[in-house]
Amino acid sequence: MNVLVLVAPGSEEIETVAIVDTLVRGGIDVVLASCCPTGARQIRASRGVQLVADCHLDELTTRDFDAMVVPGGLPGSEVIRNTPLAIDLLREQAGLGRWRAAICAAPAVVLHHHGLLGDASTTCHPGFQARLPATQLSTARVVTDEAHRLITSQGPGTAIEFALEIVRVLRGDEAARTVAGPMVLPPSLSP
């Protein structure tokens, strides 16, 4: 299993790190790719933390990923929204019926902006929920739409649950429970 996680200047660091860490704990190969307009791999996240990506998006050697994940944060989500290759990859992922996942501002700012939600049930950060179609909006912390192969979530406080759901859909319930156990999550958050 391999997953592409996008990151850009202004991406939310808790979400980005929680996603990458949890997926790696789940035995998933992760490529953290920078969407920085200058081509840099190192970015300053939304709260000033410096993150270093594995590569720049332009340096990818494959487009074949089991899932693609977009963390939230501003202006990171806007940078990703405005990165043509990132949107092409997300469109391709959807077209191939492969998993996509977005958290916080990203479901509204990136996916909805580019018509990449379809009629999927979805959620996002409460501050962006008004941007999503009311008929598709859920206020659940994490929403999985199996038919559209889409997982969405609300924000930094839901990032581990979100990442565990990605592990679950890619590797199964037992793998998600195995990862969650040592993380000492409250029982209500464990898969």
PDB file of C-alpha atoms in Angstrom:
ATOM      1  CA  MET A   1       0.000   0.000   0.000  1.00  0.00           C
ATOM      2  CA  ASN A   2       1.214   3.478  -0.825  1.00  0.00           C
ATOM      3  CA  VAL A   3      -0.272   6.884  -0.156  1.00  0.00           C
ATOM      4  CA  LEU A   4       0.542  10.335  -1.484  1.00  0.00           C
ATOM      5  CA  VAL A   5       0.125  13.139   1.070  1.00  0.00           C
ATOM      6  CA  LEU A   6       0.254  16.664  -0.306  1.00  0.00           C
ATOM      7  CA  VAL A   7       1.719  19.544   1.697  1.00  0.00           C
ATOM      8  CA  ALA A   8       2.159  23.241   0.932  1.00  0.00           C
ATOM      9  CA  PRO A   9       3.222  26.428   2.672  1.00  0.00           C
ATOM     10  CA  GLY A  10       0.495  27.030   5.247  1.00  0.00           C
ATOM     11  CA  SER A  11      -0.706  23.416   5.535  1.00  0.00           C
ATOM     12  CA  GLU A  12      -1.932  22.472   9.005  1.00  0.00           C
ATOM     13  CA  GLU A  13       0.984  20.773  10.767  1.00  0.00           C
ATOM     14  CA  ILE A  14      -0.943  18.674  13.299  1.00  0.00           C
ATOM     15  CA  GLU A  15      -3.007  17.187  10.484  1.00  0.00           C
ATOM     16  CA  THR A  16      -0.029  16.607   8.202  1.00  0.00           C
ATOM     17  CA  VAL A  17       2.164  14.950  10.823  1.00  0.00           C
ATOM     18  CA  ALA A  18      -0.680  12.915  12.392  1.00  0.00           C
ATOM     19  CA  ILE A  19      -1.656  11.574   8.962  1.00  0.00           C
ATOM     20  CA  VAL A  20       1.877  10.619   7.923  1.00  0.00           C
ATOM     21  CA  ASP A  21       2.765   9.131  11.321  1.00  0.00           C
ATOM     22  CA  THR A  22      -0.429   7.091  11.647  1.00  0.00           C
ATOM     23  CA  LEU A  23      -0.196   5.728   8.101  1.00  0.00           C
ATOM     24  CA  VAL A  24       3.436   4.697   8.621  1.00  0.00           C
ATOM     25  CA  ARG A  25       2.453   2.962  11.875  1.00  0.00           C
ATOM     26  CA  GLY A  26      -0.128   1.113   9.758  1.00  0.00           C
ATOM     27  CA  GLY A  27       2.561  -0.284   7.479  1.00  0.00           C
ATOM     28  CA  ILE A  28       1.714   2.025   4.601  1.00  0.00           C
ATOM     29  CA  ASP A  29       4.402   3.593   2.432  1.00  0.00           C
ATOM     30  CA  VAL A  30       3.888   7.360   2.445  1.00  0.00           C
ATOM     31  CA  VAL A  31       5.229   9.934   0.023  1.00  0.00           C
ATOM     32  CA  LEU A  32       4.950  13.465   1.409  1.00  0.00           C
ATOM     33  CA  ALA A  33       5.048  15.747  -1.631  1.00  0.00           C
ATOM     34  CA  SER A  34       5.484  19.514  -1.517  1.00  0.00           C
ATOM     35  CA  CYS A  35       3.254  21.699  -3.666  1.00  0.00           C
ATOM     36  CA  CYS A  36       5.412  24.746  -2.928  1.00  0.00           C
ATOM     37  CA  PRO A  37       5.266  27.120  -5.924  1.00  0.00           C
ATOM     38  CA  THR A  38       9.032  27.735  -5.696  1.00  0.00           C
ATOM     39  CA  GLY A  39       9.821  24.031  -5.986  1.00  0.00           C
ATOM     40  CA  ALA A  40      11.095  23.830  -2.401  1.00  0.00           C
ATOM     41  CA  ARG A  41      10.718  20.668  -0.357  1.00  0.00           C
ATOM     42  CA  GLN A  42      10.830  22.495   2.974  1.00  0.00           C
ATOM     43  CA  ILE A  43       7.709  24.447   3.864  1.00  0.00           C
ATOM     44  CA  ARG A  44       6.568  26.598   6.775  1.00  0.00           C
ATOM     45  CA  ALA A  45       3.260  25.191   7.993  1.00  0.00           C
ATOM     46  CA  SER A  46       0.275  27.216   9.224  1.00  0.00           C
ATOM     47  CA  ARG A  47       1.634  27.723  12.762  1.00  0.00           C
ATOM     48  CA  GLY A  48       5.257  28.226  11.724  1.00  0.00           C
ATOM     49  CA  VAL A  49       6.552  24.654  12.065  1.00  0.00           C
ATOM     50  CA  GLN A  50       9.053  23.739   9.349  1.00  0.00           C
ATOM     51  CA  LEU A  51       8.229  20.504   7.503  1.00  0.00           C
ATOM     52  CA  VAL A  52      10.415  18.783   4.924  1.00  0.00           C
ATOM     53  CA  ALA A  53       8.698  16.777   2.208  1.00  0.00           C
ATOM     54  CA  ASP A  54      10.161  13.644   0.627  1.00  0.00           C
ATOM     55  CA  CYS A  55      10.005  15.312  -2.782  1.00  0.00           C
ATOM     56  CA  HIS A  56       8.393  18.121  -4.699  1.00  0.00           C
ATOM     57  CA  LEU A  57       5.231  17.120  -6.543  1.00  0.00           C
ATOM     58  CA  ASP A  58       7.004  17.739  -9.867  1.00  0.00           C
ATOM     59  CA  GLU A  59       9.583  15.066  -8.907  1.00  0.00           C
ATOM     60  CA  LEU A  60       7.122  12.193  -8.483  1.00  0.00           C
ATOM     61  CA  THR A  61       8.271   9.065 -10.274  1.00  0.00           C
ATOM     62  CA  THR A  62       4.822   7.427 -10.163  1.00  0.00           C
ATOM     63  CA  ARG A  63       1.192   8.452 -10.270  1.00  0.00           C
ATOM     64  CA  ASP A  64       0.060   5.088  -8.946  1.00  0.00           C
ATOM     65  CA  PHE A  65      -1.168   5.519  -5.349  1.00  0.00           C
ATOM     66  CA  ASP A  66      -3.731   3.559  -3.349  1.00  0.00           C
ATOM     67  CA  ALA A  67      -4.862   6.837  -1.793  1.00  0.00           C
ATOM     68  CA  MET A  68      -4.177  10.563  -1.950  1.00  0.00           C
ATOM     69  CA  VAL A  69      -4.567  12.767   1.121  1.00  0.00           C
ATOM     70  CA  VAL A  70      -4.954  16.530   1.363  1.00  0.00           C
ATOM     71  CA  PRO A  71      -4.405  18.129   4.783  1.00  0.00           C
ATOM     72  CA  GLY A  72      -6.130  21.407   5.560  1.00  0.00           C
ATOM     73  CA  GLY A  73      -4.860  24.692   6.874  1.00  0.00           C
ATOM     74  CA  LEU A  74      -4.712  28.078   5.234  1.00  0.00           C
ATOM     75  CA  PRO A  75      -3.153  29.175   3.043  1.00  0.00           C
ATOM     76  CA  GLY A  76      -1.960  25.587   2.417  1.00  0.00           C
ATOM     77  CA  SER A  77      -5.294  24.381   1.057  1.00  0.00           C
ATOM     78  CA  GLU A  78      -5.414  27.365  -1.299  1.00  0.00           C
ATOM     79  CA  VAL A  79      -1.879  26.645  -2.538  1.00  0.00           C
ATOM     80  CA  ILE A  80      -2.822  23.010  -3.233  1.00  0.00           C
ATOM     81  CA  ARG A  81      -6.085  24.170  -4.888  1.00  0.00           C
ATOM     82  CA  ASN A  82      -3.991  26.348  -7.213  1.00  0.00           C
ATOM     83  CA  THR A  83      -1.454  23.611  -8.097  1.00  0.00           C
ATOM     84  CA  PRO A  84      -2.538  22.158 -11.465  1.00  0.00           C
ATOM     85  CA  LEU A  85      -0.594  18.891 -11.068  1.00  0.00           C
ATOM     86  CA  ALA A  86      -2.162  18.245  -7.646  1.00  0.00           C
ATOM     87  CA  ILE A  87      -5.644  18.715  -9.096  1.00  0.00           C
ATOM     88  CA  ASP A  88      -4.820  16.538 -12.122  1.00  0.00           C
ATOM     89  CA  LEU A  89      -3.662  13.760  -9.771  1.00  0.00           C
ATOM     90  CA  LEU A  90      -6.793  14.074  -7.621  1.00  0.00           C
ATOM     91  CA  ARG A  91      -8.989  13.917 -10.741  1.00  0.00           C
ATOM     92  CA  GLU A  92      -7.088  10.900 -12.000  1.00  0.00           C
ATOM     93  CA  GLN A  93      -7.403   9.215  -8.600  1.00  0.00           C
ATOM     94  CA  ALA A  94     -11.179   9.743  -8.641  1.00  0.00           C
ATOM     95  CA  GLY A  95     -11.449   8.572 -12.233  1.00  0.00           C
ATOM     96  CA  LEU A  96      -9.642   5.339 -11.357  1.00  0.00           C
ATOM     97  CA  GLY A  97     -11.941   4.741  -8.385  1.00  0.00           C
ATOM     98  CA  ARG A  98      -9.101   5.036  -5.889  1.00  0.00           C
ATOM     99  CA  TRP A  99      -9.312   6.516  -2.400  1.00  0.00           C
ATOM    100  CA  ARG A 100      -9.057  10.220  -1.775  1.00  0.00           C
ATOM    101  CA  ALA A 101      -9.090  11.879   1.629  1.00  0.00           C
ATOM    102  CA  ALA A 102      -9.230  15.496   2.751  1.00  0.00           C
ATOM    103  CA  ILE A 103      -9.476  17.178   6.137  1.00  0.00           C
ATOM    104  CA  CYS A 104     -10.288  20.588   7.625  1.00  0.00           C
ATOM    105  CA  ALA A 105     -10.534  23.283   4.928  1.00  0.00           C
ATOM    106  CA  ALA A 106      -9.410  20.967   2.107  1.00  0.00           C
ATOM    107  CA  PRO A 107     -12.765  19.280   1.338  1.00  0.00           C
ATOM    108  CA  ALA A 108     -14.309  22.706   0.636  1.00  0.00           C
ATOM    109  CA  VAL A 109     -11.316  24.724  -0.566  1.00  0.00           C
ATOM    110  CA  VAL A 110      -9.698  22.040  -2.742  1.00  0.00           C
ATOM    111  CA  LEU A 111     -12.141  19.246  -3.600  1.00  0.00           C
ATOM    112  CA  HIS A 112     -15.440  21.136  -3.789  1.00  0.00           C
ATOM    113  CA  HIS A 113     -13.798  24.070  -5.580  1.00  0.00           C
ATOM    114  CA  HIS A 114     -12.726  21.720  -8.390  1.00  0.00           C
ATOM    115  CA  GLY A 115     -15.929  19.653  -8.493  1.00  0.00           C
ATOM    116  CA  LEU A 116     -14.181  16.625  -6.972  1.00  0.00           C
ATOM    117  CA  LEU A 117     -16.825  15.730  -4.378  1.00  0.00           C
ATOM    118  CA  GLY A 118     -19.506  14.536  -6.776  1.00  0.00           C
ATOM    119  CA  ASP A 119     -22.550  13.752  -4.664  1.00  0.00           C
ATOM    120  CA  ALA A 120     -20.516  12.170  -1.864  1.00  0.00           C
ATOM    121  CA  SER A 121     -21.445  12.566   1.777  1.00  0.00           C
ATOM    122  CA  THR A 122     -18.763  14.798   3.278  1.00  0.00           C
ATOM    123  CA  THR A 123     -17.646  16.999   6.148  1.00  0.00           C
ATOM    124  CA  CYS A 124     -15.016  19.667   6.740  1.00  0.00           C
ATOM    125  CA  HIS A 125     -13.970  22.214   9.357  1.00  0.00           C
ATOM    126  CA  PRO A 126     -17.063  23.905  10.855  1.00  0.00           C
ATOM    127  CA  GLY A 127     -15.808  27.253   9.561  1.00  0.00           C
ATOM    128  CA  PHE A 128     -16.052  25.968   5.969  1.00  0.00           C
ATOM    129  CA  GLN A 129     -19.209  23.846   6.171  1.00  0.00           C
ATOM    130  CA  ALA A 130     -21.366  26.586   4.641  1.00  0.00           C
ATOM    131  CA  ARG A 131     -19.339  26.198   1.419  1.00  0.00           C
ATOM    132  CA  LEU A 132     -20.463  22.587   0.968  1.00  0.00           C
ATOM    133  CA  PRO A 133     -23.839  21.536  -0.450  1.00  0.00           C
ATOM    134  CA  ALA A 134     -26.211  21.142   2.506  1.00  0.00           C
ATOM    135  CA  THR A 135     -27.597  17.896   1.067  1.00  0.00           C
ATOM    136  CA  GLN A 136     -24.131  16.309   1.240  1.00  0.00           C
ATOM    137  CA  LEU A 137     -22.924  17.779   4.527  1.00  0.00           C
ATOM    138  CA  SER A 138     -22.458  15.639   7.613  1.00  0.00           C
ATOM    139  CA  THR A 139     -21.398  17.002  10.991  1.00  0.00           C
ATOM    140  CA  ALA A 140     -19.679  13.733  11.921  1.00  0.00           C
ATOM    141  CA  ARG A 141     -16.013  13.968  12.890  1.00  0.00           C
ATOM    142  CA  VAL A 142     -14.957  11.605  10.085  1.00  0.00           C
ATOM    143  CA  VAL A 143     -17.110  10.697   7.085  1.00  0.00           C
ATOM    144  CA  THR A 144     -16.385   7.769   4.780  1.00  0.00           C
ATOM    145  CA  ASP A 145     -18.292   7.554   1.518  1.00  0.00           C
ATOM    146  CA  GLU A 146     -17.424   4.063   0.255  1.00  0.00           C
ATOM    147  CA  ALA A 147     -19.213   4.518  -3.079  1.00  0.00           C
ATOM    148  CA  HIS A 148     -17.094   7.583  -3.950  1.00  0.00           C
ATOM    149  CA  ARG A 149     -13.938   6.303  -2.237  1.00  0.00           C
ATOM    150  CA  LEU A 150     -13.770   9.512  -0.235  1.00  0.00           C
ATOM    151  CA  ILE A 151     -12.889  10.147   3.418  1.00  0.00           C
ATOM    152  CA  THR A 152     -13.304  13.623   4.911  1.00  0.00           C
ATOM    153  CA  SER A 153     -12.806  14.997   8.395  1.00  0.00           C
ATOM    154  CA  GLN A 154     -13.162  18.187  10.396  1.00  0.00           C
ATOM    155  CA  GLY A 155      -9.798  19.380  11.679  1.00  0.00           C
ATOM    156  CA  PRO A 156      -6.675  18.978  13.802  1.00  0.00           C
ATOM    157  CA  GLY A 157      -8.584  17.334  16.666  1.00  0.00           C
ATOM    158  CA  THR A 158      -9.917  14.644  14.327  1.00  0.00           C
ATOM    159  CA  ALA A 159      -6.664  14.000  12.437  1.00  0.00           C
ATOM    160  CA  ILE A 160      -5.747  10.709  14.156  1.00  0.00           C
ATOM    161  CA  GLU A 161      -9.270   9.292  13.726  1.00  0.00           C
ATOM    162  CA  PHE A 162      -9.145  10.401  10.081  1.00  0.00           C
ATOM    163  CA  ALA A 163      -5.779   8.735   9.516  1.00  0.00           C
ATOM    164  CA  LEU A 164      -6.942   5.547  11.263  1.00  0.00           C
ATOM    165  CA  GLU A 165      -9.916   5.447   8.909  1.00  0.00           C
ATOM    166  CA  ILE A 166      -7.509   5.618   5.968  1.00  0.00           C
ATOM    167  CA  VAL A 167      -5.590   2.688   7.498  1.00  0.00           C
ATOM    168  CA  ARG A 168      -8.874   0.826   7.961  1.00  0.00           C
ATOM    169  CA  VAL A 169     -10.069   1.208   4.366  1.00  0.00           C
ATOM    170  CA  LEU A 170      -6.650   0.297   2.952  1.00  0.00           C
ATOM    171  CA  ARG A 171      -5.506  -2.437   5.357  1.00  0.00           C
ATOM    172  CA  GLY A 172      -8.625  -3.562   7.246  1.00  0.00           C
ATOM    173  CA  ASP A 173     -10.210  -3.286  10.679  1.00  0.00           C
ATOM    174  CA  GLU A 174      -7.563  -5.349  12.466  1.00  0.00           C
ATOM    175  CA  ALA A 175      -4.711  -3.199  11.123  1.00  0.00           C
ATOM    176  CA  ALA A 176      -6.505  -0.046  12.311  1.00  0.00           C
ATOM    177  CA  ARG A 177      -7.068  -1.556  15.782  1.00  0.00           C
ATOM    178  CA  THR A 178      -3.435  -2.650  15.962  1.00  0.00           C
ATOM    179  CA  VAL A 179      -2.273   0.885  15.204  1.00  0.00           C
ATOM    180  CA  ALA A 180      -4.792   2.532  17.557  1.00  0.00           C
ATOM    181  CA  GLY A 181      -4.057   0.370  20.604  1.00  0.00           C
ATOM    182  CA  PRO A 182      -0.576   1.674  21.470  1.00  0.00           C
ATOM    183  CA  MET A 183      -1.690   5.247  20.698  1.00  0.00           C
ATOM    184  CA  VAL A 184      -3.865   5.112  23.857  1.00  0.00           C
ATOM    185  CA  LEU A 185      -6.881   6.745  22.277  1.00  0.00           C
ATOM    186  CA  PRO A 186     -10.086   7.158  24.249  1.00  0.00           C
ATOM    187  CA  PRO A 187     -12.381   4.168  23.635  1.00  0.00           C
ATOM    188  CA  SER A 188     -14.860   6.391  21.775  1.00  0.00           C
ATOM    189  CA  LEU A 189     -12.171   7.208  19.188  1.00  0.00           C
ATOM    190  CA  SER A 190     -10.757   3.720  18.709  1.00  0.00           C
ATOM    191  CA  PRO A 191     -11.813   1.837  15.573  1.00  0.00           C
TER     192      PRO A 191
END
